[in-house]
Amino acid sequence: IVQQGAGVPALLNNDAKIAMNEDKTTVSTKPHGHGDIHALLYREKVVAKWVGAGVEFISFFQDTNGLAFHTLPLAIGVSLRYDLIMNSLAVPRKEKQAIGAITKLTNETKR
């Protein structure tokens, strides 16, 4: 599944305030796709099909930097070794390169 887009409004804080560009008249945008893929998988019932087909592992790759693929086998190995249900990677960026953000997930015990 490949999904592409030009950009989505950037959020400034946890209250979802829309970020503005320096000119204060245009909305700042970030790369499209961080989360849209999950809605697409749900809407099209793709995950149910994968479960029915016996798929055990998936990888979401959202990057314009092809070199980031080099880290994917390592991340999969670490995930398997430590029985992780989710794992994230970050790669170095060039100055002023458009990027999204990475989040911290917590459970009820705040671990």
PDB file of N, CA and C in Angstrom:
ATOM      1  N   ILE A   1       0.863  -1.171   0.000  1.00  0.00           N
ATOM      2  CA  ILE A   1       0.000   0.000   0.000  1.00  0.00           C
ATOM      3  C   ILE A   1       0.902   1.223   0.000  1.00  0.00           C
ATOM      4  N   VAL A   2       0.681   2.107  -0.914  1.00  0.00           N
ATOM      5  CA  VAL A   2       1.435   3.350  -0.973  1.00  0.00           C
ATOM      6  C   VAL A   2       0.449   4.499  -0.918  1.00  0.00           C
ATOM      7  N   GLN A   3       0.711   5.433  -0.047  1.00  0.00           N
ATOM      8  CA  GLN A   3      -0.138   6.606   0.058  1.00  0.00           C
ATOM      9  C   GLN A   3       0.762   7.830   0.039  1.00  0.00           C
ATOM     10  N   GLN A   4       0.437   8.798  -0.794  1.00  0.00           N
ATOM     11  CA  GLN A   4       1.233  10.005  -0.883  1.00  0.00           C
ATOM     12  C   GLN A   4       0.339  11.231  -0.808  1.00  0.00           C
ATOM     13  N   GLY A   5       0.928  12.315  -0.371  1.00  0.00           N
ATOM     14  CA  GLY A   5       0.200  13.572  -0.327  1.00  0.00           C
ATOM     15  C   GLY A   5       1.185  14.720  -0.208  1.00  0.00           C
ATOM     16  N   ALA A   6       0.726  15.925  -0.453  1.00  0.00           N
ATOM     17  CA  ALA A   6       1.605  17.091  -0.446  1.00  0.00           C
ATOM     18  C   ALA A   6       1.895  17.591   0.962  1.00  0.00           C
ATOM     19  N   GLY A   7       0.978  17.455   1.869  1.00  0.00           N
ATOM     20  CA  GLY A   7       1.192  17.931   3.224  1.00  0.00           C
ATOM     21  C   GLY A   7      -0.121  18.127   3.959  1.00  0.00           C
ATOM     22  N   VAL A   8      -0.018  18.162   5.273  1.00  0.00           N
ATOM     23  CA  VAL A   8      -1.180  18.394   6.127  1.00  0.00           C
ATOM     24  C   VAL A   8      -0.830  19.519   7.099  1.00  0.00           C
ATOM     25  N   PRO A   9      -1.834  20.220   7.628  1.00  0.00           N
ATOM     26  CA  PRO A   9      -1.540  21.291   8.581  1.00  0.00           C
ATOM     27  C   PRO A   9      -0.729  20.779   9.764  1.00  0.00           C
ATOM     28  N   ALA A  10       0.286  21.535  10.135  1.00  0.00           N
ATOM     29  CA  ALA A  10       1.113  21.188  11.288  1.00  0.00           C
ATOM     30  C   ALA A  10       0.421  21.648  12.559  1.00  0.00           C
ATOM     31  N   LEU A  11       0.530  20.846  13.602  1.00  0.00           N
ATOM     32  CA  LEU A  11      -0.051  21.206  14.895  1.00  0.00           C
ATOM     33  C   LEU A  11       1.046  21.764  15.791  1.00  0.00           C
ATOM     34  N   LEU A  12       0.709  22.810  16.517  1.00  0.00           N
ATOM     35  CA  LEU A  12       1.677  23.516  17.336  1.00  0.00           C
ATOM     36  C   LEU A  12       1.811  22.911  18.734  1.00  0.00           C
ATOM     37  N   ASN A  13       0.725  22.326  19.243  1.00  0.00           N
ATOM     38  CA  ASN A  13       0.758  21.817  20.612  1.00  0.00           C
ATOM     39  C   ASN A  13      -0.269  20.692  20.789  1.00  0.00           C
ATOM     40  N   ASN A  14      -0.387  20.188  22.011  1.00  0.00           N
ATOM     41  CA  ASN A  14      -1.316  19.093  22.300  1.00  0.00           C
ATOM     42  C   ASN A  14      -2.780  19.507  22.219  1.00  0.00           C
ATOM     43  N   ASP A  15      -3.036  20.798  22.167  1.00  0.00           N
ATOM     44  CA  ASP A  15      -4.406  21.287  21.993  1.00  0.00           C
ATOM     45  C   ASP A  15      -4.775  21.402  20.521  1.00  0.00           C
ATOM     46  N   ALA A  16      -3.867  20.975  19.651  1.00  0.00           N
ATOM     47  CA  ALA A  16      -4.074  20.959  18.195  1.00  0.00           C
ATOM     48  C   ALA A  16      -4.219  22.358  17.599  1.00  0.00           C
ATOM     49  N   LYS A  17      -3.521  23.335  18.163  1.00  0.00           N
ATOM     50  CA  LYS A  17      -3.502  24.669  17.563  1.00  0.00           C
ATOM     51  C   LYS A  17      -2.730  24.574  16.247  1.00  0.00           C
ATOM     52  N   ILE A  18      -3.306  25.096  15.175  1.00  0.00           N
ATOM     53  CA  ILE A  18      -2.696  25.046  13.850  1.00  0.00           C
ATOM     54  C   ILE A  18      -1.480  25.974  13.815  1.00  0.00           C
ATOM     55  N   ALA A  19      -0.349  25.463  13.346  1.00  0.00           N
ATOM     56  CA  ALA A  19       0.879  26.265  13.239  1.00  0.00           C
ATOM     57  C   ALA A  19       0.843  27.125  11.987  1.00  0.00           C
ATOM     58  N   MET A  20       1.305  28.358  12.132  1.00  0.00           N
ATOM     59  CA  MET A  20       1.352  29.287  11.003  1.00  0.00           C
ATOM     60  C   MET A  20       2.804  29.479  10.569  1.00  0.00           C
ATOM     61  N   ASN A  21       2.989  29.803   9.282  1.00  0.00           N
ATOM     62  CA  ASN A  21       4.319  30.127   8.784  1.00  0.00           C
ATOM     63  C   ASN A  21       4.746  31.487   9.316  1.00  0.00           C
ATOM     64  N   GLU A  22       6.017  31.837   9.094  1.00  0.00           N
ATOM     65  CA  GLU A  22       6.541  33.109   9.599  1.00  0.00           C
ATOM     66  C   GLU A  22       5.771  34.320   9.086  1.00  0.00           C
ATOM     67  N   ASP A  23       5.166  34.204   7.893  1.00  0.00           N
ATOM     68  CA  ASP A  23       4.416  35.338   7.342  1.00  0.00           C
ATOM     69  C   ASP A  23       3.081  35.554   8.061  1.00  0.00           C
ATOM     70  N   LYS A  24       2.706  34.619   8.927  1.00  0.00           N
ATOM     71  CA  LYS A  24       1.476  34.685   9.738  1.00  0.00           C
ATOM     72  C   LYS A  24       0.192  34.673   8.917  1.00  0.00           C
ATOM     73  N   THR A  25       0.287  34.433   7.612  1.00  0.00           N
ATOM     74  CA  THR A  25      -0.908  34.399   6.775  1.00  0.00           C
ATOM     75  C   THR A  25      -1.161  33.032   6.151  1.00  0.00           C
ATOM     76  N   THR A  26      -0.177  32.139   6.222  1.00  0.00           N
ATOM     77  CA  THR A  26      -0.344  30.807   5.631  1.00  0.00           C
ATOM     78  C   THR A  26      -0.070  29.731   6.674  1.00  0.00           C
ATOM     79  N   VAL A  27      -0.760  28.627   6.514  1.00  0.00           N
ATOM     80  CA  VAL A  27      -0.644  27.501   7.445  1.00  0.00           C
ATOM     81  C   VAL A  27       0.629  26.713   7.150  1.00  0.00           C
ATOM     82  N   SER A  28       1.360  26.385   8.192  1.00  0.00           N
ATOM     83  CA  SER A  28       2.550  25.541   8.067  1.00  0.00           C
ATOM     84  C   SER A  28       2.096  24.097   7.846  1.00  0.00           C
ATOM     85  N   THR A  29       2.742  23.406   6.928  1.00  0.00           N
ATOM     86  CA  THR A  29       2.369  22.017   6.657  1.00  0.00           C
ATOM     87  C   THR A  29       3.554  21.087   6.897  1.00  0.00           C
ATOM     88  N   LYS A  30       3.236  19.842   7.146  1.00  0.00           N
ATOM     89  CA  LYS A  30       4.220  18.774   7.342  1.00  0.00           C
ATOM     90  C   LYS A  30       3.878  17.654   6.375  1.00  0.00           C
ATOM     91  N   PRO A  31       4.815  16.734   6.199  1.00  0.00           N
ATOM     92  CA  PRO A  31       4.532  15.628   5.276  1.00  0.00           C
ATOM     93  C   PRO A  31       3.262  14.878   5.642  1.00  0.00           C
ATOM     94  N   HIS A  32       2.520  14.510   4.646  1.00  0.00           N
ATOM     95  CA  HIS A  32       1.270  13.788   4.797  1.00  0.00           C
ATOM     96  C   HIS A  32       1.538  12.323   5.114  1.00  0.00           C
ATOM     97  N   GLY A  33       0.668  11.684   5.848  1.00  0.00           N
ATOM     98  CA  GLY A  33       0.750  10.241   5.992  1.00  0.00           C
ATOM     99  C   GLY A  33       0.912   9.700   7.386  1.00  0.00           C
ATOM    100  N   HIS A  34       1.319  10.493   8.365  1.00  0.00           N
ATOM    101  CA  HIS A  34       1.543   9.971   9.701  1.00  0.00           C
ATOM    102  C   HIS A  34       0.218   9.691  10.403  1.00  0.00           C
ATOM    103  N   GLY A  35      -0.337   8.560  10.157  1.00  0.00           N
ATOM    104  CA  GLY A  35      -1.612   8.187  10.754  1.00  0.00           C
ATOM    105  C   GLY A  35      -2.673   7.919   9.713  1.00  0.00           C
ATOM    106  N   ASP A  36      -2.581   8.574   8.574  1.00  0.00           N
ATOM    107  CA  ASP A  36      -3.553   8.326   7.515  1.00  0.00           C
ATOM    108  C   ASP A  36      -3.549   6.862   7.098  1.00  0.00           C
ATOM    109  N   ILE A  37      -2.376   6.268   7.106  1.00  0.00           N
ATOM    110  CA  ILE A  37      -2.277   4.869   6.695  1.00  0.00           C
ATOM    111  C   ILE A  37      -3.082   3.976   7.627  1.00  0.00           C
ATOM    112  N   HIS A  38      -3.097   4.296   8.906  1.00  0.00           N
ATOM    113  CA  HIS A  38      -3.843   3.486   9.863  1.00  0.00           C
ATOM    114  C   HIS A  38      -5.345   3.570   9.603  1.00  0.00           C
ATOM    115  N   ALA A  39      -5.827   4.760   9.293  1.00  0.00           N
ATOM    116  CA  ALA A  39      -7.243   4.926   8.952  1.00  0.00           C
ATOM    117  C   ALA A  39      -7.577   4.167   7.672  1.00  0.00           C
ATOM    118  N   LEU A  40      -6.685   4.218   6.700  1.00  0.00           N
ATOM    119  CA  LEU A  40      -6.889   3.500   5.448  1.00  0.00           C
ATOM    120  C   LEU A  40      -6.949   1.987   5.682  1.00  0.00           C
ATOM    121  N   LEU A  41      -6.032   1.463   6.471  1.00  0.00           N
ATOM    122  CA  LEU A  41      -6.032   0.023   6.775  1.00  0.00           C
ATOM    123  C   LEU A  41      -7.321  -0.393   7.476  1.00  0.00           C
ATOM    124  N   TYR A  42      -7.787   0.436   8.390  1.00  0.00           N
ATOM    125  CA  TYR A  42      -9.026   0.127   9.115  1.00  0.00           C
ATOM    126  C   TYR A  42     -10.229   0.184   8.179  1.00  0.00           C
ATOM    127  N   ARG A  43     -10.330   1.270   7.419  1.00  0.00           N
ATOM    128  CA  ARG A  43     -11.476   1.469   6.528  1.00  0.00           C
ATOM    129  C   ARG A  43     -11.597   0.349   5.495  1.00  0.00           C
ATOM    130  N   GLU A  44     -10.479  -0.090   4.965  1.00  0.00           N
ATOM    131  CA  GLU A  44     -10.486  -1.121   3.921  1.00  0.00           C
ATOM    132  C   GLU A  44     -10.407  -2.547   4.479  1.00  0.00           C
ATOM    133  N   LYS A  45     -10.423  -2.657   5.816  1.00  0.00           N
ATOM    134  CA  LYS A  45     -10.385  -3.961   6.496  1.00  0.00           C
ATOM    135  C   LYS A  45      -9.168  -4.803   6.094  1.00  0.00           C
ATOM    136  N   VAL A  46      -8.064  -4.121   5.832  1.00  0.00           N
ATOM    137  CA  VAL A  46      -6.839  -4.794   5.409  1.00  0.00           C
ATOM    138  C   VAL A  46      -6.268  -5.659   6.526  1.00  0.00           C
ATOM    139  N   VAL A  47      -6.272  -5.150   7.749  1.00  0.00           N
ATOM    140  CA  VAL A  47      -5.694  -5.908   8.860  1.00  0.00           C
ATOM    141  C   VAL A  47      -6.453  -7.217   9.070  1.00  0.00           C
ATOM    142  N   ALA A  48      -7.766  -7.191   8.969  1.00  0.00           N
ATOM    143  CA  ALA A  48      -8.558  -8.422   9.111  1.00  0.00           C
ATOM    144  C   ALA A  48      -8.158  -9.435   8.035  1.00  0.00           C
ATOM    145  N   LYS A  49      -7.896  -8.941   6.835  1.00  0.00           N
ATOM    146  CA  LYS A  49      -7.451  -9.831   5.756  1.00  0.00           C
ATOM    147  C   LYS A  49      -6.084 -10.411   6.075  1.00  0.00           C
ATOM    148  N   TRP A  50      -5.190  -9.588   6.613  1.00  0.00           N
ATOM    149  CA  TRP A  50      -3.856 -10.072   6.970  1.00  0.00           C
ATOM    150  C   TRP A  50      -3.944 -11.136   8.058  1.00  0.00           C
ATOM    151  N   VAL A  51      -4.755 -10.898   9.070  1.00  0.00           N
ATOM    152  CA  VAL A  51      -4.913 -11.871  10.153  1.00  0.00           C
ATOM    153  C   VAL A  51      -5.441 -13.183   9.587  1.00  0.00           C
ATOM    154  N   GLY A  52      -6.435 -13.100   8.719  1.00  0.00           N
ATOM    155  CA  GLY A  52      -6.990 -14.294   8.090  1.00  0.00           C
ATOM    156  C   GLY A  52      -5.973 -15.048   7.245  1.00  0.00           C
ATOM    157  N   ALA A  53      -5.008 -14.323   6.700  1.00  0.00           N
ATOM    158  CA  ALA A  53      -3.979 -14.942   5.859  1.00  0.00           C
ATOM    159  C   ALA A  53      -2.770 -15.407   6.674  1.00  0.00           C
ATOM    160  N   GLY A  54      -2.799 -15.168   7.985  1.00  0.00           N
ATOM    161  CA  GLY A  54      -1.696 -15.619   8.835  1.00  0.00           C
ATOM    162  C   GLY A  54      -0.512 -14.679   8.908  1.00  0.00           C
ATOM    163  N   VAL A  55      -0.667 -13.436   8.467  1.00  0.00           N
ATOM    164  CA  VAL A  55       0.430 -12.472   8.536  1.00  0.00           C
ATOM    165  C   VAL A  55       0.738 -12.172  10.001  1.00  0.00           C
ATOM    166  N   GLU A  56       2.010 -12.268  10.373  1.00  0.00           N
ATOM    167  CA  GLU A  56       2.413 -12.029  11.759  1.00  0.00           C
ATOM    168  C   GLU A  56       3.115 -10.697  11.961  1.00  0.00           C
ATOM    169  N   PHE A  57       3.800 -10.198  10.934  1.00  0.00           N
ATOM    170  CA  PHE A  57       4.590  -8.979  11.073  1.00  0.00           C
ATOM    171  C   PHE A  57       4.318  -8.039   9.911  1.00  0.00           C
ATOM    172  N   ILE A  58       4.324  -6.737  10.224  1.00  0.00           N
ATOM    173  CA  ILE A  58       4.223  -5.711   9.175  1.00  0.00           C
ATOM    174  C   ILE A  58       5.217  -4.611   9.501  1.00  0.00           C
ATOM    175  N   SER A  59       5.572  -3.841   8.511  1.00  0.00           N
ATOM    176  CA  SER A  59       6.453  -2.695   8.707  1.00  0.00           C
ATOM    177  C   SER A  59       5.843  -1.511   7.978  1.00  0.00           C
ATOM    178  N   PHE A  60       5.723  -0.392   8.688  1.00  0.00           N
ATOM    179  CA  PHE A  60       5.289   0.849   8.074  1.00  0.00           C
ATOM    180  C   PHE A  60       6.540   1.666   7.823  1.00  0.00           C
ATOM    181  N   PHE A  61       6.721   2.088   6.605  1.00  0.00           N
ATOM    182  CA  PHE A  61       7.892   2.878   6.250  1.00  0.00           C
ATOM    183  C   PHE A  61       7.416   4.197   5.685  1.00  0.00           C
ATOM    184  N   GLN A  62       7.650   5.274   6.419  1.00  0.00           N
ATOM    185  CA  GLN A  62       7.226   6.599   5.972  1.00  0.00           C
ATOM    186  C   GLN A  62       8.445   7.494   5.946  1.00  0.00           C
ATOM    187  N   ASP A  63       9.142   7.486   4.835  1.00  0.00           N
ATOM    188  CA  ASP A  63      10.359   8.263   4.760  1.00  0.00           C
ATOM    189  C   ASP A  63      10.683   8.578   3.315  1.00  0.00           C
ATOM    190  N   THR A  64      11.289   9.707   3.093  1.00  0.00           N
ATOM    191  CA  THR A  64      11.755  10.057   1.763  1.00  0.00           C
ATOM    192  C   THR A  64      13.233   9.740   1.614  1.00  0.00           C
ATOM    193  N   ASN A  65      13.862   9.294   2.688  1.00  0.00           N
ATOM    194  CA  ASN A  65      15.281   8.991   2.701  1.00  0.00           C
ATOM    195  C   ASN A  65      15.475   7.492   2.509  1.00  0.00           C
ATOM    196  N   GLY A  66      15.842   7.090   1.296  1.00  0.00           N
ATOM    197  CA  GLY A  66      16.020   5.674   0.985  1.00  0.00           C
ATOM    198  C   GLY A  66      17.053   4.981   1.844  1.00  0.00           C
ATOM    199  N   LEU A  67      18.033   5.731   2.375  1.00  0.00           N
ATOM    200  CA  LEU A  67      19.045   5.120   3.223  1.00  0.00           C
ATOM    201  C   LEU A  67      18.459   4.606   4.537  1.00  0.00           C
ATOM    202  N   ALA A  68      17.306   5.114   4.918  1.00  0.00           N
ATOM    203  CA  ALA A  68      16.676   4.655   6.154  1.00  0.00           C
ATOM    204  C   ALA A  68      16.307   3.173   6.069  1.00  0.00           C
ATOM    205  N   PHE A  69      16.159   2.663   4.852  1.00  0.00           N
ATOM    206  CA  PHE A  69      15.867   1.236   4.691  1.00  0.00           C
ATOM    207  C   PHE A  69      16.961   0.358   5.294  1.00  0.00           C
ATOM    208  N   HIS A  70      18.188   0.869   5.363  1.00  0.00           N
ATOM    209  CA  HIS A  70      19.292   0.077   5.903  1.00  0.00           C
ATOM    210  C   HIS A  70      19.060  -0.307   7.364  1.00  0.00           C
ATOM    211  N   THR A  71      18.289   0.475   8.085  1.00  0.00           N
ATOM    212  CA  THR A  71      18.057   0.191   9.498  1.00  0.00           C
ATOM    213  C   THR A  71      16.893  -0.763   9.735  1.00  0.00           C
ATOM    214  N   LEU A  72      16.098  -1.004   8.713  1.00  0.00           N
ATOM    215  CA  LEU A  72      14.894  -1.831   8.886  1.00  0.00           C
ATOM    216  C   LEU A  72      15.197  -3.254   9.374  1.00  0.00           C
ATOM    217  N   PRO A  73      16.156  -3.982   8.794  1.00  0.00           N
ATOM    218  CA  PRO A  73      16.444  -5.329   9.316  1.00  0.00           C
ATOM    219  C   PRO A  73      16.872  -5.315  10.779  1.00  0.00           C
ATOM    220  N   LEU A  74      17.611  -4.277  11.177  1.00  0.00           N
ATOM    221  CA  LEU A  74      18.031  -4.168  12.573  1.00  0.00           C
ATOM    222  C   LEU A  74      16.830  -3.972  13.493  1.00  0.00           C
ATOM    223  N   ALA A  75      15.912  -3.111  13.085  1.00  0.00           N
ATOM    224  CA  ALA A  75      14.721  -2.860  13.900  1.00  0.00           C
ATOM    225  C   ALA A  75      13.871  -4.114  14.027  1.00  0.00           C
ATOM    226  N   ILE A  76      13.750  -4.858  12.950  1.00  0.00           N
ATOM    227  CA  ILE A  76      12.976  -6.099  13.003  1.00  0.00           C
ATOM    228  C   ILE A  76      13.647  -7.092  13.948  1.00  0.00           C
ATOM    229  N   GLY A  77      14.971  -7.213  13.858  1.00  0.00           N
ATOM    230  CA  GLY A  77      15.704  -8.110  14.752  1.00  0.00           C
ATOM    231  C   GLY A  77      15.540  -7.749  16.211  1.00  0.00           C
ATOM    232  N   VAL A  78      15.638  -6.466  16.534  1.00  0.00           N
ATOM    233  CA  VAL A  78      15.462  -6.013  17.913  1.00  0.00           C
ATOM    234  C   VAL A  78      14.030  -6.291  18.372  1.00  0.00           C
ATOM    235  N   SER A  79      13.073  -6.035  17.501  1.00  0.00           N
ATOM    236  CA  SER A  79      11.667  -6.279  17.847  1.00  0.00           C
ATOM    237  C   SER A  79      11.422  -7.748  18.163  1.00  0.00           C
ATOM    238  N   LEU A  80      11.990  -8.620  17.353  1.00  0.00           N
ATOM    239  CA  LEU A  80      11.823 -10.055  17.597  1.00  0.00           C
ATOM    240  C   LEU A  80      12.533 -10.488  18.872  1.00  0.00           C
ATOM    241  N   ARG A  81      13.768 -10.033  19.054  1.00  0.00           N
ATOM    242  CA  ARG A  81      14.550 -10.439  20.226  1.00  0.00           C
ATOM    243  C   ARG A  81      13.868 -10.053  21.535  1.00  0.00           C
ATOM    244  N   TYR A  82      13.299  -8.860  21.576  1.00  0.00           N
ATOM    245  CA  TYR A  82      12.692  -8.359  22.804  1.00  0.00           C
ATOM    246  C   TYR A  82      11.171  -8.492  22.810  1.00  0.00           C
ATOM    247  N   ASP A  83      10.622  -9.226  21.848  1.00  0.00           N
ATOM    248  CA  ASP A  83       9.191  -9.495  21.767  1.00  0.00           C
ATOM    249  C   ASP A  83       8.372  -8.200  21.811  1.00  0.00           C
ATOM    250  N   LEU A  84       8.816  -7.208  21.033  1.00  0.00           N
ATOM    251  CA  LEU A  84       8.119  -5.920  20.992  1.00  0.00           C
ATOM    252  C   LEU A  84       6.901  -6.013  20.088  1.00  0.00           C
ATOM    253  N   ILE A  85       5.840  -5.337  20.460  1.00  0.00           N
ATOM    254  CA  ILE A  85       4.670  -5.278  19.580  1.00  0.00           C
ATOM    255  C   ILE A  85       4.734  -4.056  18.674  1.00  0.00           C
ATOM    256  N   MET A  86       5.657  -3.126  18.986  1.00  0.00           N
ATOM    257  CA  MET A  86       5.843  -1.932  18.167  1.00  0.00           C
ATOM    258  C   MET A  86       7.252  -1.419  18.381  1.00  0.00           C
ATOM    259  N   ASN A  87       7.831  -0.868  17.334  1.00  0.00           N
ATOM    260  CA  ASN A  87       9.176  -0.312  17.423  1.00  0.00           C
ATOM    261  C   ASN A  87       9.245   0.868  16.463  1.00  0.00           C
ATOM    262  N   SER A  88      10.018   1.882  16.786  1.00  0.00           N
ATOM    263  CA  SER A  88      10.163   3.064  15.938  1.00  0.00           C
ATOM    264  C   SER A  88      11.633   3.345  15.694  1.00  0.00           C
ATOM    265  N   LEU A  89      11.911   3.967  14.553  1.00  0.00           N
ATOM    266  CA  LEU A  89      13.263   4.393  14.203  1.00  0.00           C
ATOM    267  C   LEU A  89      13.251   5.864  13.850  1.00  0.00           C
ATOM    268  N   ALA A  90      14.367   6.507  14.033  1.00  0.00           N
ATOM    269  CA  ALA A  90      14.547   7.881  13.569  1.00  0.00           C
ATOM    270  C   ALA A  90      15.893   7.941  12.857  1.00  0.00           C
ATOM    271  N   VAL A  91      15.973   8.741  11.822  1.00  0.00           N
ATOM    272  CA  VAL A  91      17.220   8.868  11.069  1.00  0.00           C
ATOM    273  C   VAL A  91      17.623  10.335  10.997  1.00  0.00           C
ATOM    274  N   PRO A  92      18.928  10.610  10.856  1.00  0.00           N
ATOM    275  CA  PRO A  92      19.372  12.006  10.763  1.00  0.00           C
ATOM    276  C   PRO A  92      18.746  12.715   9.565  1.00  0.00           C
ATOM    277  N   ARG A  93      18.546  13.994   9.697  1.00  0.00           N
ATOM    278  CA  ARG A  93      17.931  14.814   8.657  1.00  0.00           C
ATOM    279  C   ARG A  93      18.850  15.963   8.284  1.00  0.00           C
ATOM    280  N   LYS A  94      18.637  16.467   7.082  1.00  0.00           N
ATOM    281  CA  LYS A  94      19.332  17.677   6.667  1.00  0.00           C
ATOM    282  C   LYS A  94      18.624  18.879   7.274  1.00  0.00           C
ATOM    283  N   GLU A  95      19.370  19.947   7.454  1.00  0.00           N
ATOM    284  CA  GLU A  95      18.796  21.171   8.001  1.00  0.00           C
ATOM    285  C   GLU A  95      17.615  21.639   7.157  1.00  0.00           C
ATOM    286  N   LYS A  96      16.526  22.000   7.827  1.00  0.00           N
ATOM    287  CA  LYS A  96      15.291  22.527   7.229  1.00  0.00           C
ATOM    288  C   LYS A  96      14.523  21.503   6.389  1.00  0.00           C
ATOM    289  N   GLN A  97      14.888  20.226   6.495  1.00  0.00           N
ATOM    290  CA  GLN A  97      14.149  19.189   5.777  1.00  0.00           C
ATOM    291  C   GLN A  97      12.800  18.995   6.453  1.00  0.00           C
ATOM    292  N   ALA A  98      11.733  18.875   5.659  1.00  0.00           N
ATOM    293  CA  ALA A  98      10.389  18.677   6.207  1.00  0.00           C
ATOM    294  C   ALA A  98      10.310  17.318   6.871  1.00  0.00           C
ATOM    295  N   ILE A  99       9.911  17.311   8.131  1.00  0.00           N
ATOM    296  CA  ILE A  99       9.784  16.048   8.855  1.00  0.00           C
ATOM    297  C   ILE A  99       8.528  16.072   9.700  1.00  0.00           C
ATOM    298  N   GLY A 100       8.087  14.917  10.097  1.00  0.00           N
ATOM    299  CA  GLY A 100       6.993  14.796  11.050  1.00  0.00           C
ATOM    300  C   GLY A 100       7.586  14.692  12.444  1.00  0.00           C
ATOM    301  N   ALA A 101       6.848  14.145  13.351  1.00  0.00           N
ATOM    302  CA  ALA A 101       7.322  14.009  14.727  1.00  0.00           C
ATOM    303  C   ALA A 101       7.172  12.572  15.174  1.00  0.00           C
ATOM    304  N   ILE A 102       7.919  12.199  16.186  1.00  0.00           N
ATOM    305  CA  ILE A 102       7.782  10.878  16.779  1.00  0.00           C
ATOM    306  C   ILE A 102       7.129  11.068  18.142  1.00  0.00           C
ATOM    307  N   THR A 103       6.318  10.129  18.535  1.00  0.00           N
ATOM    308  CA  THR A 103       5.575  10.267  19.784  1.00  0.00           C
ATOM    309  C   THR A 103       6.036   9.250  20.804  1.00  0.00           C
ATOM    310  N   LYS A 104       5.687   9.474  22.034  1.00  0.00           N
ATOM    311  CA  LYS A 104       5.970   8.536  23.109  1.00  0.00           C
ATOM    312  C   LYS A 104       4.651   7.901  23.527  1.00  0.00           C
ATOM    313  N   LEU A 105       4.574   6.584  23.434  1.00  0.00           N
ATOM    314  CA  LEU A 105       3.374   5.868  23.844  1.00  0.00           C
ATOM    315  C   LEU A 105       3.548   5.386  25.272  1.00  0.00           C
ATOM    316  N   THR A 106       2.498   5.492  26.067  1.00  0.00           N
ATOM    317  CA  THR A 106       2.549   5.004  27.441  1.00  0.00           C
ATOM    318  C   THR A 106       1.330   4.141  27.703  1.00  0.00           C
ATOM    319  N   ASN A 107       1.441   3.269  28.697  1.00  0.00           N
ATOM    320  CA  ASN A 107       0.274   2.490  29.104  1.00  0.00           C
ATOM    321  C   ASN A 107      -0.263   3.087  30.399  1.00  0.00           C
ATOM    322  N   GLU A 108      -1.244   2.404  30.994  1.00  0.00           N
ATOM    323  CA  GLU A 108      -1.868   2.958  32.203  1.00  0.00           C
ATOM    324  C   GLU A 108      -0.901   3.128  33.360  1.00  0.00           C
ATOM    325  N   THR A 109       0.183   2.356  33.393  1.00  0.00           N
ATOM    326  CA  THR A 109       1.160   2.486  34.492  1.00  0.00           C
ATOM    327  C   THR A 109       2.223   3.513  34.158  1.00  0.00           C
ATOM    328  N   LYS A 110       2.068   4.218  33.042  1.00  0.00           N
ATOM    329  CA  LYS A 110       2.966   5.284  32.603  1.00  0.00           C
ATOM    330  C   LYS A 110       4.375   4.780  32.305  1.00  0.00           C
ATOM    331  N   ARG A 111       4.515   3.521  31.909  1.00  0.00           N
ATOM    332  CA  ARG A 111       5.818   2.978  31.536  1.00  0.00           C
ATOM    333  C   ARG A 111       6.049   3.190  30.070  1.00  0.00           C
TER     334      ARG A 111
END
